[in-house]
Coordinates of C-alpha atoms and ligand atoms in Angstrom, one line a residue:
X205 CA 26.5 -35.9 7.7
X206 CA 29.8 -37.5 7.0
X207 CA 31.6 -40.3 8.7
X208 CA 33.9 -38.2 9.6
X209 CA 32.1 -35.4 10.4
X210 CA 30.5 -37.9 13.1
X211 CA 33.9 -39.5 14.2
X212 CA 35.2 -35.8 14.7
X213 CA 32.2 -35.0 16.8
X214 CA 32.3 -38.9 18.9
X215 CA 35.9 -37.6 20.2
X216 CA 35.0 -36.3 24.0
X217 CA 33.5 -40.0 24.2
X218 CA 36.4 -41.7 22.8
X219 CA 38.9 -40.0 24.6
X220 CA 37.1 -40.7 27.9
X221 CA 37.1 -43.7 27.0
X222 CA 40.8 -44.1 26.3
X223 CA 41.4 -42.4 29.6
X224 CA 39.5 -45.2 31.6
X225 CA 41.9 -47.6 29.9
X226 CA 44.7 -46.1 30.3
X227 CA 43.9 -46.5 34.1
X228 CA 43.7 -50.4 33.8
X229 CA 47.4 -50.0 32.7
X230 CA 47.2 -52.1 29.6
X231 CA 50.3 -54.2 28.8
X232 CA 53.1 -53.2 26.2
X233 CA 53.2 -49.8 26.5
X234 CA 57.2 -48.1 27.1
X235 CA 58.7 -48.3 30.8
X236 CA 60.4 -45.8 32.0
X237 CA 64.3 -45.4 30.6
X238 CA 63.8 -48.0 28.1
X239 CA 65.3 -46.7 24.4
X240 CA 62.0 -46.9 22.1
X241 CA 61.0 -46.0 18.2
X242 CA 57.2 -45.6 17.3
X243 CA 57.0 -46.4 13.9
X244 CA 53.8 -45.4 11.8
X245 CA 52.7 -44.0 8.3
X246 CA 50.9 -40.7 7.8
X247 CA 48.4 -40.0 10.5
X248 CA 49.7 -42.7 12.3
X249 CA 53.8 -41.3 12.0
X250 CA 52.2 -37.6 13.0
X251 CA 50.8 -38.9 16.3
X252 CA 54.3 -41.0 17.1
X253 CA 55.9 -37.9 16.3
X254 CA 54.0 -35.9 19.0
X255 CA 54.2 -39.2 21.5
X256 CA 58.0 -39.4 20.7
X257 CA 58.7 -35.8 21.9
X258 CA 56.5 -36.1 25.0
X259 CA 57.9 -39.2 26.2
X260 CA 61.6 -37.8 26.0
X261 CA 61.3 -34.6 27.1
X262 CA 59.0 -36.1 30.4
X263 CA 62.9 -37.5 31.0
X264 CA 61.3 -41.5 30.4
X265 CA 64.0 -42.3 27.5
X266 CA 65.2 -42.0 24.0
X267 CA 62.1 -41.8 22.0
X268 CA 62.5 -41.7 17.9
X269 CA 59.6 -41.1 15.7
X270 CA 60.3 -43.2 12.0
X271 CA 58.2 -43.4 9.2
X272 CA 57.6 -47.1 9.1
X273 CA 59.0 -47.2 5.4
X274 CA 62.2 -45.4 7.0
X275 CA 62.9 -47.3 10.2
X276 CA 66.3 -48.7 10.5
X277 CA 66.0 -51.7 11.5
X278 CA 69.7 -52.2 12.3
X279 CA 69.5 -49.4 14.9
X280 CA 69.2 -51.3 18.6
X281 CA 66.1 -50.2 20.4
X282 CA 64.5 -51.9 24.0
X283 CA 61.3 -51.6 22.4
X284 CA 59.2 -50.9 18.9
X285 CA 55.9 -49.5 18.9
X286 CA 53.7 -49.3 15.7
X287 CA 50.7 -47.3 15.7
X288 CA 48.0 -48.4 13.0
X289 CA 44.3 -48.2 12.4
X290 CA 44.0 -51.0 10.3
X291 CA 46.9 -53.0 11.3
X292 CA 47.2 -54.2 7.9
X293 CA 49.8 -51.1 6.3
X294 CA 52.5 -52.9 4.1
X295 CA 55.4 -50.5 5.2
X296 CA 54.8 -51.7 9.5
X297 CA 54.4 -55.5 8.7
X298 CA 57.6 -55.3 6.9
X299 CA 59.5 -53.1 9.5
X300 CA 57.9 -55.4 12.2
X301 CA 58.6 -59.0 11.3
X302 CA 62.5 -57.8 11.0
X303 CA 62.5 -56.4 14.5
X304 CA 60.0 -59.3 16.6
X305 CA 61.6 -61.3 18.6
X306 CA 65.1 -59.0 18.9
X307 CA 63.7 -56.3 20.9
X308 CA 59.7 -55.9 22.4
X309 CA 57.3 -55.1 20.4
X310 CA 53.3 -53.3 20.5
X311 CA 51.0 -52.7 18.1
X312 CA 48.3 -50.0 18.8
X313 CA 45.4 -50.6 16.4
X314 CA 41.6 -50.0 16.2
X315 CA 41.5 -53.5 14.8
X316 CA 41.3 -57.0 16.5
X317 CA 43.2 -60.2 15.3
X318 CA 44.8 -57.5 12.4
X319 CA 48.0 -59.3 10.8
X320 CA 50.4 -56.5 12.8
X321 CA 49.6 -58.8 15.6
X322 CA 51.3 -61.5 14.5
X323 CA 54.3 -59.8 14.4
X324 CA 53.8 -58.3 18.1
X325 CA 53.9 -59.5 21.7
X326 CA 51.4 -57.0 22.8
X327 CA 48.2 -55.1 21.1
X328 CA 46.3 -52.7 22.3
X329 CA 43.3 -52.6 20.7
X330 CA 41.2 -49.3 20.3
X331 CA 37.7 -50.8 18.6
X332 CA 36.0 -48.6 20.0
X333 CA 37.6 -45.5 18.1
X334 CA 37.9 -47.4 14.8
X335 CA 36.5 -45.3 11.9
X336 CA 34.0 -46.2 8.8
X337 CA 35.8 -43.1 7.1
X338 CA 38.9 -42.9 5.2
X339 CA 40.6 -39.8 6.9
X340 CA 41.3 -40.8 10.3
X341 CA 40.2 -37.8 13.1
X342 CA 39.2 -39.9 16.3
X343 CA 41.8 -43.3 16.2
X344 CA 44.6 -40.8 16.4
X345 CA 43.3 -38.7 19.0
X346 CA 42.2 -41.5 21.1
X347 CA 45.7 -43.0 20.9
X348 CA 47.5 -40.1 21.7
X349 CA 44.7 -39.4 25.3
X350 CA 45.9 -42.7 25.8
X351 CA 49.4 -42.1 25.5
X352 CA 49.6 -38.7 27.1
X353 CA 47.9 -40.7 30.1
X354 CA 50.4 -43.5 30.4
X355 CA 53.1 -40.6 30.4
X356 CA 51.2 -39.5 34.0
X357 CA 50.0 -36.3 32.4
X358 CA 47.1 -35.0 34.1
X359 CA 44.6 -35.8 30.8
X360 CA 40.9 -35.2 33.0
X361 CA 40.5 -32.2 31.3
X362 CA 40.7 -33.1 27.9
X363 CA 37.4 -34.4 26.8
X364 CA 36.1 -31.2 27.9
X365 CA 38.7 -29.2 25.8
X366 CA 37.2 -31.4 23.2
X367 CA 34.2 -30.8 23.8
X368 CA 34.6 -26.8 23.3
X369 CA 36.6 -27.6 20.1
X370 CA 34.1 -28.7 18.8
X371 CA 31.7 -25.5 19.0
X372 CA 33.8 -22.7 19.0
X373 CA 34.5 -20.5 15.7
X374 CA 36.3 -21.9 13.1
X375 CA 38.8 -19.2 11.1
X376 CA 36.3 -16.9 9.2
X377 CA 36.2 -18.0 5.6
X378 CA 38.4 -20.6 5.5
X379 CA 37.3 -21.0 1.7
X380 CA 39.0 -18.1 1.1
X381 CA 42.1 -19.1 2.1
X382 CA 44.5 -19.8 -1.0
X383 CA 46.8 -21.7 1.5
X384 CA 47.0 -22.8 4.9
X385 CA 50.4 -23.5 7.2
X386 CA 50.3 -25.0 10.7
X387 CA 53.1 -24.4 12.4
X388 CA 54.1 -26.6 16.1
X389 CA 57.1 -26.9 18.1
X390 CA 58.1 -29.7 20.5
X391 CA 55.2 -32.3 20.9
X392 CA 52.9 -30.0 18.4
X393 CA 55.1 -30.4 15.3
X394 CA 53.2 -33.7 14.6
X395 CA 50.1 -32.4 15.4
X396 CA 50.9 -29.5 12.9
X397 CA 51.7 -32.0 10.7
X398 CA 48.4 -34.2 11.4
X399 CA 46.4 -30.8 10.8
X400 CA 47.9 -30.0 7.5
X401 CA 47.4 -33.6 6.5
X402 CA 43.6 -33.3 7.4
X403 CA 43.0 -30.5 4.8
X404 CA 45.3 -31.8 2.0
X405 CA 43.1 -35.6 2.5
X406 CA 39.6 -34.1 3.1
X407 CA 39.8 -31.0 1.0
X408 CA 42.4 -31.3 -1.6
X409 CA 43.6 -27.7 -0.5
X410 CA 47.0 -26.3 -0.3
X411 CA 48.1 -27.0 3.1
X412 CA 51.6 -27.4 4.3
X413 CA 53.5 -27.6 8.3
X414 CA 57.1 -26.4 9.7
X415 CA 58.7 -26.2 12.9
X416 CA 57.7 -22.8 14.0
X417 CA 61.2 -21.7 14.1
X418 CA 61.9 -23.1 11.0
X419 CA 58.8 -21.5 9.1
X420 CA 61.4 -18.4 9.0
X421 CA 64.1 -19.8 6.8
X422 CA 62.1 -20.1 3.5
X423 CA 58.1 -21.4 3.7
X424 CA 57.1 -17.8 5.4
X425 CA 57.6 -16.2 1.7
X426 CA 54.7 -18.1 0.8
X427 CA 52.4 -15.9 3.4
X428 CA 49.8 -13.2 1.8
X429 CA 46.3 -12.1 2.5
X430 CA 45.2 -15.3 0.9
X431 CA 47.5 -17.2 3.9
X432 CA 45.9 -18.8 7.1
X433 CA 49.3 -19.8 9.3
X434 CA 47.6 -21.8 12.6
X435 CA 49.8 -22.2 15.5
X436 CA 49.6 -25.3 17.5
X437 CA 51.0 -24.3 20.9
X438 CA 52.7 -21.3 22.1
X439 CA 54.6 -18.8 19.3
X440 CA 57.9 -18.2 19.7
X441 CA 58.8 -14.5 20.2
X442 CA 58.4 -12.0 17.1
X443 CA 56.6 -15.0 15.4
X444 CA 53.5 -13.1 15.5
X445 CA 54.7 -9.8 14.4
X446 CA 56.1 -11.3 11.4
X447 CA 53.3 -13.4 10.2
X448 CA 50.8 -10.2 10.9
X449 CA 53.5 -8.2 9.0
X450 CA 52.9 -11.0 5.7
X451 CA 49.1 -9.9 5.8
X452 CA 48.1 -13.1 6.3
X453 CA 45.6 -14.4 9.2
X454 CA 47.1 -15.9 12.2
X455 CA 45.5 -18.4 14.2
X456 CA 46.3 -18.6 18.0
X457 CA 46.0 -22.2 19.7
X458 CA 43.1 -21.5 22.5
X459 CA 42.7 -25.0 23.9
X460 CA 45.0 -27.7 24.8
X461 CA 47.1 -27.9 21.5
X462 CA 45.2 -32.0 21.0
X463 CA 41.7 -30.1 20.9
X464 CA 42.9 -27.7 18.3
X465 CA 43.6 -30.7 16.2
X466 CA 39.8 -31.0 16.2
X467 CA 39.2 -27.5 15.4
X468 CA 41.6 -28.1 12.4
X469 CA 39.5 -31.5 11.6
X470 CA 36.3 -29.6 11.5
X471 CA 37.9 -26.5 9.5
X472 CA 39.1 -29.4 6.9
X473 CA 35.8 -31.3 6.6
X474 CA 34.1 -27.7 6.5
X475 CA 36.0 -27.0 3.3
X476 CA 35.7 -30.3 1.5
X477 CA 32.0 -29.8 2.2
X478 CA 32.4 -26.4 0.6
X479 CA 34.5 -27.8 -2.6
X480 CA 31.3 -30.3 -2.9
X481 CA 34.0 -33.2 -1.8
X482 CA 33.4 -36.3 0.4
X483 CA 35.7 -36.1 3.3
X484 CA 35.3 -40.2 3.5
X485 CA 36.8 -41.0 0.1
X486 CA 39.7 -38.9 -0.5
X487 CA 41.5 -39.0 -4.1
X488 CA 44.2 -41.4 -4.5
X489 CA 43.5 -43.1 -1.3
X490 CA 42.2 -46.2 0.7
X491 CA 41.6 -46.9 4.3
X492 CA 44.9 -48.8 4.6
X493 CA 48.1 -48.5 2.0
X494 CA 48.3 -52.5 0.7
X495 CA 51.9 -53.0 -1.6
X496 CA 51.9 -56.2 -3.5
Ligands
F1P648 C1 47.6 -45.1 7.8 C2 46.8 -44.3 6.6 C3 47.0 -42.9 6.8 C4 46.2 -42.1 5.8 C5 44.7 -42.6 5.8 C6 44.7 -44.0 5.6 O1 47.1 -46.3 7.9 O2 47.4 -44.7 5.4 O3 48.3 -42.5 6.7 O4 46.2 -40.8 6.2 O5 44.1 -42.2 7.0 O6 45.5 -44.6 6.6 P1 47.2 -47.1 9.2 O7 48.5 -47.8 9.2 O8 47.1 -46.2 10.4 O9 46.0 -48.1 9.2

C-alpha cells in the first residue's frame, strides 16, 4: 500500500484529532473582524482558498486567499496566515519575513522548529498529520477540520463523513475517463481545485477545476462521453441538465463537500495505481518547492 493510500485512509483519526485541538483554542488563529490573507502554495493555497471564503461569508472579516508567490505585500492586513506542510516552501519565507513584525503573523505546519517559524509569532503545529508521501491528502484536511472548527461550525460529524468516504463507490471506471473537471462554488472552489490537483500529482491525468458558474463560459466544450465533471457542493440550476446534455458523467457531492475531497483522493490514487504510477513520488516534484 502507498503512503498515501494510508494517509488518505488515517483521515477520520486526524481530523478527530484536529477537532480536540481546536477545542484547546490554540493561539494565532484570526479574531473576529480582523482584515486577514492566508497565503500558501498549491495544496496549501487550495485549502486557504476554501478557509478564506468561509471565514468571510461567516461575517468574521475580509479574508483574501494569495498564492504565496503573489501576495502583495504592500496591501495592509491585521493579520497573515501561511499554511505549509513543510514549513520550508521558498515563495512563504520570502512573503513572510517582509510582512513579520508590521502586522501578526501564523504559520500552520505539520513541522516543528520549521524555518516559517522564524518568521512567525505563532505556529500551530499539526505533527501528528504530517505525511511520508509527496502528495499531501491528510495535512490539508486536518487543517481545514481545524479551521472550520475555530469558525464555530458544528465539525462532530465530520470524521464520520470521512469515514463513509472512504468506503463508498468511487465513479465507475475512472480509467476510462479521458478527462476529469471538478467544479465548486463558494468555499468548494478550492476544494475543486485541491481535487483536480490530486489527480494531475498522483496520476498524471488530465484534470482541470472552474467556478461552477464559470464552467459555462468556455471549459464545458471540453465535456464528452470520455468527461467525468464532479461537483463539489450543490449545482447551480440547469448545471445538471447541461453537463448530462455533453454525455459526460456527472458526479453529485453526497457527503459533506471536505469528505468528497477524500473520495476524489482515493479516485486519484486508484488511477495512478492503474497507470502502474507511485502516488508518493510524482514527476517533477518534491515534498517541499526549495529556490536557490
Ligand atoms: C506545498 C507543496 C504542494 C504540492 C506538494 C508538495 O508545500 O509544494 O503545493 O502539491 O504536495 O508540497 P508546503 O508549503 O505545503 O510544504
Amino acid at each position: 500500500m502507498s503512503h498515501a493510500a494510508e494517509e488518505t485512509a488515517s483521515q477520520p483519526d486526524c481530523w478527530r484529532h484536529a477537532i480536540d485541538l481546536a477545542a484547546s483554542r490554540p493561539g494565532g488563529l484570526p479574531e473576529p473582524g480582523e482584515r486577514v490573507a492566508v497565503i500558501g502554495c498549491g495544496t496549501s493555497l487550495f485549502m486557504a482558498q476554501a478557509y478564506a471564503v468561509l471565514r468571510e461569508r461567516a461575517g468574521l472579516g475580509e479574508t483574501d486567499a494569495w498564492a504565496a508567490s503573489e501576495f502583495p505585500t504592500s496591501r495592509r492586513y491585521d493579520r497573515v496566515v501561511a499554511i505549509s506542510r513543510s514549513g520550508t516552501t521558498t515563495e512563504i519565507l520570502r512573503a513572510m519575513s517582509v510582512v513579520h513584525g508590521h502586522a501578526a503573523t501564523l504559520t500552520i505546519t505539520a513541522v516543528p522548529g520549521s524555518p516559517a517559524a522564524d518568521h512567525s509569532d505563532d505556529v500551530i503545529v499539526l505533527d501528528f498529520a504530517d505525511e511520508r508521501s509527496v502528495v499531501q491528502t491528510r495535512f490539508p484536511t486536518t487543517l481545514l477540520t481545524l479551521l472550520r472548527a475555530h469558525l464555530g461550525q458544528d465539525v462532530s460529524g465530520l470524521p464520520e463523513q470521512a469515514e463513509r468516504a472512504l468506503h463508498m463507490p468511487l465513479p465507475a471506471d475512472a480509467n476510462g475517463f479521458r478527462q476529469v473537471t471538478f467544479l465548486g462554488a463558494g468555499w468548494t472552489v478550492g476544494l475543486a481545485n485541491e481535487a483536480a490537483l490530486k489527480v494531475r500529482e498522483a496520476a498524471q491525468a488530465w484534470a482541470e477545476s472552474y467556478p461552477a458558474m464559470e464552467y459555462r463560459h468556455g471549459p464545458i466544450a471540453i465535456a464528452d462521453v470520455a468527461s467525468l465533471v464532479w461537483m463539489f457542493g450543490d449545482a447551480p440550476d440547469g448545471l445538471i441538465d447541461e453537463v448530462r446534455a455533453t454525455g459526460a458523467e456527472l458526479q453529485l457531492t453526497l457527503l459533506d463537500p471536505q469528505a468528497e475531497l477524500v473520495r476524489a483522493q482515493r479516485m486519484a490514487i486508484e488511477l495512478a495505481a492503474r497507470r502502474n504510477l507511485n502516488p508518493d513520488a510524482p514527476r517533477s516534484l518534491t515534498r517541499s518547492v526549495i529556490l536557490t
